[in-house]
């Protein structure tokens, strides 16, 4: 200033926006979870995504192709799917828990997935296999079946071989 008074410049800074803690409506998630698990419904899968800081069910349905189509490159999500397993003598349903982190998801959101996963696994607690995927090639029904077979122990067929 011209009259010899020093003026201290004040720089105004905005506080950094910290990510909010993730929450979940346990009752609504549990309802969808039980729907997938039920032998009396046609629902084979459910997908859970983030609506702000809350995990919600965004889709449920039938058919693996529709399930696979729920996951995009720029988001993180969870999937719960019922897969028919077994052979001609023994059919059984197995459940798989999927953690999806798309390839375009940022570092901080990736890091939050471990705590977010713990929150949803508190409700989705019964599954044979847990898989983490991050690209479309990892969303393959045969990879899922293979993982379930490996987790299930012995696999018995009918004992009849095709003879040449």
Backbone as CSV, one residue per row, in Angstrom:
resi,resn,N_x,N_y,N_z,CA_x,CA_y,CA_z,C_x,C_y,C_z
1,UNK,0.843,-1.167,0.000,0.000,0.000,0.000,0.892,1.235,0.000
2,UNK,0.343,2.320,-0.386,1.121,3.529,-0.532,1.446,4.209,0.786
3,UNK,0.704,3.996,1.853,0.973,4.683,3.110,1.854,3.872,4.060
4,UNK,2.546,2.852,3.568,3.528,2.104,4.333,2.959,1.021,5.227
5,UNK,1.708,0.751,5.154,1.104,-0.301,5.974,1.147,-1.606,5.188
6,UNK,1.678,-2.615,5.850,1.713,-3.925,5.197,0.370,-4.609,5.392
7,UNK,-0.099,-5.174,4.357,-1.367,-5.895,4.426,-1.073,-7.368,4.189
8,UNK,-1.517,-8.180,5.127,-1.335,-9.616,4.990,-2.435,-10.155,4.081
9,UNK,-2.000,-10.864,3.104,-2.975,-11.416,2.173,-3.575,-12.676,2.785
10,UNK,-4.873,-12.710,2.815,-5.585,-13.869,3.348,-6.066,-14.702,2.165
11,UNK,-5.641,-15.914,2.181,-6.063,-16.823,1.117,-7.159,-17.709,1.686
12,UNK,-8.289,-17.618,1.058,-9.419,-18.425,1.509,-9.345,-19.788,0.827
13,UNK,-9.377,-20.800,1.641,-9.377,-22.157,1.079,-10.624,-22.880,1.548
14,UNK,-11.137,-23.664,0.688,-12.300,-24.473,1.038,-11.804,-25.781,1.627
15,UNK,-12.482,-26.276,2.625,-12.054,-27.571,3.175,-12.242,-28.666,2.126
16,UNK,-11.343,-29.627,2.196,-11.458,-30.730,1.258,-12.706,-31.525,1.581
17,UNK,-13.365,-31.947,0.541,-14.571,-32.744,0.719,-14.140,-34.193,0.938
18,UNK,-14.362,-34.685,2.127,-14.010,-36.058,2.436,-15.181,-36.968,2.073
19,UNK,-14.859,-38.163,1.600,-15.945,-39.070,1.269,-16.738,-39.440,2.524
20,UNK,-18.046,-39.463,2.360,-18.904,-39.811,3.482,-18.827,-41.310,3.732
21,UNK,-19.113,-41.686,4.946,-19.139,-43.103,5.281,-20.288,-43.769,4.529
22,UNK,-20.036,-44.955,4.072,-21.041,-45.702,3.319,-22.084,-46.264,4.278
23,UNK,-23.343,-46.197,3.846,-24.429,-46.754,4.644,-25.208,-47.761,3.800
24,UNK,-26.082,-48.478,4.475,-26.855,-49.516,3.797,-28.191,-49.661,4.526
25,UNK,-29.252,-49.869,3.761,-30.551,-50.182,4.342,-30.623,-51.704,4.433
26,UNK,-30.250,-52.226,5.591,-30.126,-53.675,5.751,-31.417,-54.419,5.429
27,UNK,-32.563,-53.852,5.803,-33.832,-54.548,5.570,-34.132,-54.715,4.084
28,UNK,-33.928,-53.657,3.289,-34.220,-53.764,1.855,-33.200,-54.662,1.148
29,UNK,-31.934,-54.603,1.559,-30.917,-55.477,0.965,-31.207,-56.927,1.338
30,UNK,-31.568,-57.173,2.588,-31.880,-58.529,3.043,-33.076,-59.107,2.278
31,UNK,-34.058,-58.280,1.977,-35.235,-58.732,1.226,-34.829,-59.227,-0.170
32,UNK,-33.976,-58.495,-0.849,-33.510,-58.891,-2.181,-32.637,-60.143,-2.074
33,UNK,-31.781,-60.187,-1.080,-30.912,-61.345,-0.821,-31.752,-62.607,-0.648
34,UNK,-32.797,-62.535,0.155,-33.677,-63.691,0.374,-34.431,-64.067,-0.897
35,UNK,-34.748,-63.082,-1.718,-35.409,-63.346,-2.999,-34.508,-64.181,-3.911
36,UNK,-33.231,-63.831,-3.988,-32.278,-64.596,-4.811,-32.100,-65.998,-4.232
37,UNK,-32.051,-66.130,-2.938,-31.827,-67.422,-2.284,-33.040,-68.354,-2.340
38,UNK,-34.225,-67.798,-2.498,-35.459,-68.580,-2.414,-35.626,-69.553,-3.589
39,UNK,-36.048,-70.764,-3.265,-36.386,-71.753,-4.296,-37.756,-71.482,-4.898
40,UNK,-38.498,-70.550,-4.350,-39.858,-70.279,-4.792,-39.982,-69.043,-5.672
41,UNK,-38.854,-68.418,-6.034,-38.880,-67.269,-6.944,-37.978,-67.552,-8.136
42,UNK,-38.187,-66.795,-9.190,-37.363,-66.934,-10.394,-36.140,-66.026,-10.369
43,UNK,-35.997,-65.201,-9.361,-34.880,-64.260,-9.286,-33.573,-65.023,-9.097
44,UNK,-32.652,-64.839,-10.049,-31.367,-65.543,-10.010,-30.219,-64.669,-9.530
45,UNK,-30.383,-63.360,-9.604,-29.280,-62.475,-9.252,-29.779,-61.108,-8.804
46,UNK,-28.885,-60.399,-8.140,-29.141,-59.014,-7.751,-27.831,-58.246,-7.847
47,UNK,-27.932,-56.967,-8.182,-26.771,-56.093,-8.284,-26.988,-54.908,-7.349
48,UNK,-25.924,-54.571,-6.624,-25.966,-53.499,-5.646,-24.914,-52.460,-6.015
49,UNK,-25.373,-51.208,-6.106,-24.474,-50.118,-6.479,-24.595,-48.991,-5.469
50,UNK,-23.845,-47.936,-5.701,-23.788,-46.802,-4.789,-24.696,-45.681,-5.286
51,UNK,-25.593,-45.254,-4.406,-26.437,-44.093,-4.659,-25.954,-43.039,-3.663
52,UNK,-25.005,-42.229,-4.114,-24.325,-41.327,-3.195,-23.451,-42.157,-2.280
53,UNK,-23.727,-42.095,-0.987,-22.927,-42.868,-0.035,-23.681,-44.097,0.483
54,UNK,-24.775,-44.437,-0.157,-25.561,-45.585,0.285,-25.533,-46.698,-0.762
55,UNK,-25.386,-47.933,-0.302,-25.449,-49.094,-1.184,-26.915,-49.499,-1.311
56,UNK,-27.377,-49.594,-2.569,-28.770,-49.958,-2.835,-28.823,-51.020,-3.924
57,UNK,-29.923,-51.753,-3.963,-30.137,-52.707,-5.055,-30.595,-51.922,-6.275
58,UNK,-29.866,-52.059,-7.372,-30.221,-51.333,-8.590,-30.856,-52.225,-9.640
59,UNK,-30.705,-53.543,-9.494,-31.318,-54.453,-10.466,-31.352,-55.860,-9.889
60,UNK,-32.329,-56.629,-10.348,-32.391,-58.049,-10.045,-33.104,-58.715,-11.201
61,UNK,-32.830,-60.003,-11.405,-33.475,-60.641,-12.536,-33.013,-62.061,-12.781
62,UNK,-33.142,-62.453,-14.062,-32.795,-63.795,-14.504,-31.847,-63.691,-15.683
63,UNK,-31.050,-64.727,-15.855,-30.172,-64.811,-17.015,-28.836,-64.143,-16.800
64,UNK,-27.780,-64.871,-17.112,-26.433,-64.362,-16.868,-26.092,-63.162,-17.743
65,UNK,-26.545,-63.152,-18.991,-26.217,-62.027,-19.876,-26.759,-60.707,-19.334
66,UNK,-27.960,-60.750,-18.777,-28.522,-59.528,-18.192,-27.717,-59.128,-16.948
67,UNK,-27.316,-60.105,-16.146,-26.476,-59.843,-14.974,-25.176,-59.172,-15.400
68,UNK,-24.523,-59.759,-16.376,-23.237,-59.249,-16.866,-23.366,-57.809,-17.376
69,UNK,-24.474,-57.475,-17.984,-24.691,-56.143,-18.544,-24.862,-55.046,-17.509
70,UNK,-24.948,-55.407,-16.240,-25.159,-54.421,-15.174,-23.882,-53.695,-14.753
71,UNK,-22.725,-54.175,-15.203,-21.452,-53.655,-14.706,-20.752,-52.832,-15.790
72,UNK,-20.391,-51.589,-15.445,-19.745,-50.707,-16.410,-18.343,-50.329,-15.938
73,UNK,-17.573,-49.775,-16.854,-16.161,-49.478,-16.609,-15.911,-48.409,-15.557
74,UNK,-16.863,-47.505,-15.345,-16.599,-46.365,-14.459,-17.305,-46.468,-13.109
75,UNK,-17.678,-47.676,-12.714,-18.367,-47.805,-11.438,-17.894,-49.008,-10.638
76,UNK,-18.278,-48.981,-9.389,-18.020,-50.113,-8.502,-19.372,-50.653,-8.064
77,UNK,-19.421,-51.946,-7.852,-20.704,-52.576,-7.535,-20.457,-53.940,-6.903
78,UNK,-21.554,-54.529,-6.447,-21.524,-55.884,-5.911,-22.613,-56.685,-6.605
79,UNK,-22.354,-57.958,-6.804,-23.353,-58.841,-7.381,-23.523,-60.075,-6.522
80,UNK,-24.730,-60.612,-6.525,-25.024,-61.851,-5.812,-25.820,-62.703,-6.782
81,UNK,-25.316,-63.901,-7.077,-25.934,-64.703,-8.128,-26.074,-66.161,-7.702
82,UNK,-27.203,-66.745,-8.080,-27.489,-68.158,-7.847,-27.197,-68.898,-9.148
83,UNK,-26.381,-69.942,-9.064,-26.011,-70.702,-10.261,-26.342,-72.169,-10.016
84,UNK,-27.048,-72.753,-10.969,-27.385,-74.180,-10.897,-26.129,-74.989,-11.175
85,UNK,-25.812,-75.899,-10.268,-24.613,-76.718,-10.395,-25.006,-78.188,-10.339
86,UNK,-24.022,-79.031,-10.561,-24.248,-80.461,-10.438,-24.220,-81.166,-11.774
87,UNK,-24.634,-82.394,-11.728,-24.643,-83.222,-12.926,-26.048,-83.782,-13.116
88,UNK,-26.150,-84.763,-13.986,-27.459,-85.325,-14.294,-28.089,-86.048,-13.107
89,UNK,-27.301,-86.400,-12.104,-27.807,-87.122,-10.940,-28.056,-86.211,-9.730
90,UNK,-27.433,-85.081,-9.714,-27.504,-84.242,-8.520,-27.467,-82.766,-8.906
91,UNK,-28.596,-82.112,-8.800,-28.676,-80.679,-9.080,-28.696,-79.919,-7.769
92,UNK,-27.918,-78.858,-7.705,-27.916,-78.029,-6.514,-27.617,-76.580,-6.909
93,UNK,-28.066,-75.685,-6.066,-27.857,-74.258,-6.315,-26.722,-73.764,-5.442
94,UNK,-25.834,-73.026,-6.072,-24.699,-72.433,-5.366,-24.771,-70.924,-5.548
95,UNK,-24.185,-70.217,-4.604,-24.255,-68.760,-4.618,-22.854,-68.173,-4.676
96,UNK,-22.740,-67.104,-5.464,-21.461,-66.447,-5.687,-21.622,-64.957,-5.379
97,UNK,-20.638,-64.415,-4.677,-20.602,-62.985,-4.356,-19.530,-62.339,-5.221
98,UNK,-19.908,-61.292,-5.946,-19.003,-60.606,-6.869,-18.748,-59.178,-6.400
99,UNK,-17.482,-58.804,-6.389,-17.097,-57.414,-6.187,-16.596,-56.898,-7.525
100,UNK,-17.205,-55.845,-8.013,-16.839,-55.262,-9.309,-16.203,-53.896,-9.088
101,UNK,-15.012,-53.714,-9.644,-14.356,-52.401,-9.670,-13.933,-52.176,-11.115
102,UNK,-14.675,-51.336,-11.812,-14.395,-51.081,-13.217,-13.025,-50.454,-13.425
103,UNK,-12.454,-50.634,-14.614,-11.093,-50.147,-14.880,-10.939,-48.631,-14.815
104,UNK,-12.029,-47.880,-14.903,-11.949,-46.419,-14.868,-12.233,-45.837,-13.480
105,UNK,-12.387,-46.683,-12.471,-12.660,-46.223,-11.110,-11.373,-45.661,-10.508
106,UNK,-11.498,-44.510,-9.842,-10.336,-43.834,-9.256,-9.765,-44.548,-8.046
107,UNK,-8.578,-44.121,-7.662,-7.814,-44.764,-6.592,-8.547,-44.711,-5.247
108,UNK,-9.093,-43.580,-4.895,-9.759,-43.450,-3.597,-10.989,-44.352,-3.530
109,UNK,-11.769,-44.375,-4.614,-12.950,-45.242,-4.628,-12.559,-46.716,-4.589
110,UNK,-11.452,-47.065,-5.240,-10.955,-48.444,-5.173,-10.593,-48.806,-3.737
111,UNK,-9.925,-47.886,-3.072,-9.482,-48.131,-1.706,-10.666,-48.302,-0.748
112,UNK,-11.749,-47.596,-0.992,-12.934,-47.691,-0.133,-13.647,-49.029,-0.260
113,UNK,-13.369,-49.774,-1.323,-14.126,-51.003,-1.555,-13.948,-52.037,-0.450
114,UNK,-12.810,-52.094,0.186,-12.636,-53.108,1.231,-13.585,-52.855,2.400
115,UNK,-13.747,-51.612,2.821,-14.679,-51.329,3.914,-16.127,-51.414,3.446
116,UNK,-16.388,-50.981,2.215,-17.749,-51.062,1.673,-18.183,-52.522,1.509
117,UNK,-17.249,-53.362,1.098,-17.550,-54.784,0.941,-17.904,-55.410,2.283
118,UNK,-17.210,-55.028,3.329,-17.507,-55.561,4.660,-18.921,-55.188,5.094
119,UNK,-19.366,-54.011,4.714,-20.708,-53.557,5.089,-21.774,-54.426,4.419
120,UNK,-21.635,-54.679,3.122,-22.671,-55.459,2.424,-22.575,-56.949,2.750
121,UNK,-21.368,-57.440,3.022,-21.227,-58.849,3.382,-21.828,-59.149,4.745
122,UNK,-22.110,-58.130,5.507,-22.814,-58.323,6.768,-24.232,-58.839,6.513
123,UNK,-24.798,-58.500,5.352,-26.137,-58.968,4.976,-26.045,-60.146,4.006
124,UNK,-25.235,-60.019,2.965,-25.074,-61.094,1.977,-24.017,-62.065,2.499
125,UNK,-24.391,-62.854,3.450,-23.389,-63.618,4.191,-23.223,-65.065,3.747
126,UNK,-24.124,-65.573,2.935,-24.070,-66.988,2.593,-23.768,-67.156,1.103
127,UNK,-22.527,-67.558,0.800,-22.121,-67.809,-0.574,-20.953,-68.780,-0.555
128,UNK,-20.819,-69.529,-1.644,-19.755,-70.536,-1.737,-18.440,-69.925,-2.199
129,UNK,-18.530,-68.913,-3.055,-17.336,-68.328,-3.663,-17.479,-66.816,-3.708
130,UNK,-16.349,-66.154,-3.500,-16.268,-64.702,-3.652,-15.260,-64.407,-4.747
131,UNK,-15.660,-63.582,-5.697,-14.786,-63.228,-6.830,-14.719,-61.717,-6.944
132,UNK,-13.532,-61.214,-7.289,-13.390,-59.801,-7.614,-13.090,-59.707,-9.103
133,UNK,-13.791,-58.817,-9.787,-13.606,-58.645,-11.224,-13.469,-57.166,-11.546
134,UNK,-12.798,-56.891,-12.671,-12.600,-55.511,-13.067,-12.640,-55.290,-14.566
135,UNK,-12.932,-56.348,-15.321,-13.132,-56.170,-16.766,-14.105,-57.218,-17.273
136,UNK,-14.640,-56.987,-18.463,-15.698,-57.843,-19.012,-15.291,-59.299,-19.163
137,UNK,-14.018,-59.565,-19.448,-13.597,-60.949,-19.664,-13.677,-61.770,-18.373
138,UNK,-13.652,-61.099,-17.240,-13.768,-61.802,-15.964,-15.220,-62.092,-15.586
139,UNK,-16.156,-61.513,-16.305,-17.579,-61.785,-16.090,-17.997,-62.881,-17.059
140,UNK,-17.639,-64.103,-16.718,-17.854,-65.251,-17.595,-18.494,-66.362,-16.777
141,UNK,-19.644,-66.852,-17.212,-20.362,-67.881,-16.464,-19.520,-69.139,-16.271
142,UNK,-18.692,-69.476,-17.242,-17.860,-70.675,-17.098,-16.771,-70.480,-16.048
143,UNK,-16.218,-69.277,-15.942,-15.258,-68.981,-14.870,-15.942,-69.079,-13.503
144,UNK,-17.171,-68.601,-13.435,-17.927,-68.672,-12.187,-18.208,-70.132,-11.825
145,UNK,-18.650,-70.912,-12.812,-18.938,-72.339,-12.567,-17.674,-73.084,-12.130
146,UNK,-16.562,-72.784,-12.781,-15.297,-73.432,-12.429,-14.910,-73.115,-10.984
147,UNK,-15.051,-71.863,-10.599,-14.726,-71.470,-9.224,-15.645,-72.180,-8.233
148,UNK,-16.923,-72.293,-8.554,-17.861,-72.992,-7.681,-17.549,-74.482,-7.605
149,UNK,-17.180,-75.086,-8.735,-16.800,-76.502,-8.735,-15.578,-76.739,-7.858
150,UNK,-14.576,-75.885,-7.994,-13.363,-76.032,-7.188,-13.655,-75.870,-5.706
151,UNK,-14.568,-74.976,-5.367,-14.912,-74.747,-3.963,-15.783,-75.867,-3.396
152,UNK,-16.470,-76.584,-4.283,-17.435,-77.583,-3.833,-16.859,-78.934,-3.509
153,UNK,-15.611,-79.170,-3.774,-15.022,-80.482,-3.475,-15.273,-81.470,-4.598
154,UNK,-15.557,-82.699,-4.228,-15.702,-83.784,-5.199,-16.911,-83.566,-6.104
155,UNK,-16.741,-83.883,-7.362,-17.819,-83.831,-8.340,-17.978,-85.208,-8.936
156,UNK,-19.130,-85.770,-8.745,-19.390,-87.119,-9.221,-20.344,-87.072,-10.391
157,UNK,-20.052,-87.848,-11.391,-20.955,-88.006,-12.526,-21.765,-89.270,-12.332
158,UNK,-22.264,-89.801,-13.415,-23.097,-91.007,-13.333,-22.242,-92.264,-13.262
159,UNK,-20.960,-92.149,-13.518,-20.115,-93.319,-13.519,-20.098,-94.033,-14.857
160,UNK,-20.820,-93.500,-15.830,-20.891,-94.107,-17.154,-19.990,-93.307,-18.090
161,UNK,-19.096,-94.000,-18.774,-18.218,-93.330,-19.716,-18.667,-93.604,-21.135
162,UNK,-18.407,-92.641,-21.986,-18.638,-92.882,-23.403,-17.522,-93.736,-23.923
163,UNK,-17.864,-94.845,-24.530,-16.841,-95.741,-25.096,-16.717,-95.451,-26.587
164,UNK,-15.514,-95.454,-27.051,-15.278,-95.213,-28.479,-15.417,-96.454,-29.275
